[in-house]
C-alpha atoms as one frame of an Amber mdcrd trajectory, in Angstrom:
protein
  82.157  43.438 149.156  82.740  45.161 145.990  79.730  45.434 143.429  80.170
  46.806 139.936  76.860  47.880 138.096  77.327  48.688 134.291  74.915  50.431
 132.368  74.544  52.515 128.943  74.469  49.695 126.454  72.057  49.556 123.513
  71.736  49.583 119.556  73.369  52.346 117.783  74.481  52.677 114.073  78.001
  52.312 113.095  79.890  55.695 113.674  77.618  56.466 116.302  78.385  57.106
 120.169  77.643  55.361 123.394  78.762  55.977 127.004  78.529  53.043 129.612
  78.810  53.926 133.287  79.685  51.750 136.045  78.619  51.940 139.528  81.224
  50.678 142.390  80.041  50.145 145.867  81.641  48.548 148.649  85.419  49.723
 147.905  87.379  49.997 151.128  90.977  49.920 149.732  93.051  52.447 148.163
  94.838  50.364 145.713  93.008  48.876 142.711  92.867  48.432 139.034  89.360
  49.105 137.378  88.339  48.911 133.814  86.388  47.202 130.823  86.501  44.023
 129.341  84.306  42.865 126.470  82.948  39.515 124.969  82.044  39.603 121.323
  80.123  37.051 119.830  81.975  33.476 119.406  85.317  35.283 121.078  87.042
  35.429 124.141  87.076  38.047 126.601  89.005  41.280 125.630  90.662  43.780
 127.679  89.310  47.181 126.295  90.621  49.803 128.707  91.830  50.323 132.536
  92.908  52.742 135.002  95.215  51.898 138.044  94.803  53.874 141.139  98.486
  54.548 141.510  98.886  55.463 137.721  97.945  58.674 136.187  98.048  56.929
 132.629  94.793  55.162 131.119  95.496  51.888 128.927  93.277  50.858 125.906
  93.259  47.888 123.692  94.954  48.664 119.966  91.668  48.034 118.544  89.533
  51.334 120.599  92.722  53.659 120.744  91.519  57.280 119.616  87.934  56.289
 119.829  87.112  55.109 123.452  87.873  57.169 126.419  87.834  55.666 130.064
  87.467  58.159 132.980  86.424  57.876 136.831  84.226  60.183 138.814  85.584
  59.211 142.289  82.976  61.699 144.003  80.467  59.567 142.665  82.214  56.106
 142.683  81.620  55.936 138.984  83.478  54.767 135.893  82.526  55.409 132.502
  83.630  54.709 128.781  82.828  57.151 126.181  82.787  55.358 123.074  82.934
  56.960 119.581  83.212  56.145 115.916  81.566  52.921 116.800  82.263  49.853
 114.195  79.996  46.641 114.120  83.075  44.755 115.589  82.600  46.600 118.576
  79.502  44.798 119.401  79.737  42.591 122.481  78.822  42.485 126.075  80.927
  44.861 128.057  81.663  44.103 131.974  82.989  46.578 134.307  85.572  44.684
 136.520  87.780  45.616 139.564  90.895  44.033 140.903  92.420  44.783 144.626
  95.994  45.967 144.211  97.991  48.014 141.878 100.408  46.620 138.836 101.881
  50.223 138.646 104.288  50.758 137.115 103.012  47.765 134.870 100.223  48.061
 132.631  96.736  47.023 134.120  95.773  45.613 130.935  95.781  41.836 132.162
  94.270  38.415 131.458  90.674  38.268 132.635  91.535  36.240 135.514  93.323
  38.643 137.100  90.195  40.855 137.752  88.378  39.295 140.649  85.344  41.407
 140.443  83.249  41.452 138.031  79.782  43.325 137.169  76.869  41.918 135.259
  77.781  43.229 131.444  75.583  45.514 129.441  75.375  44.706 125.652  76.361
  47.113 122.770  75.247  46.237 119.378  76.379  48.481 116.589  74.586  47.697
 113.380  76.210  48.554 109.782
């Protein structure tokens, strides 16, 4: 069974940076998509960024492009999200997610229901 454990959230001032990490365990298949979603207060879940195991590209929501960077450390079974130039509107609970299979060559930025594995979220609060 795949398990995802996110960490690294916290309180930061606008303009600051945070790095979220996701520890992945129980991964027994080669084709998958992995990434981050977030849910801001009073809003629906939003895809933030993702990586597909069969695709060399990384994908980002327009709202975070140029500020967030997703990268994996496969040797340590870790996924990271480096967030810079944070804005108050980035305040949300961030979730690490994984889906079995690959959508390549299509994007892995998908509706939430297409990701079957969700970790417990980590709260990011950006103060103005």
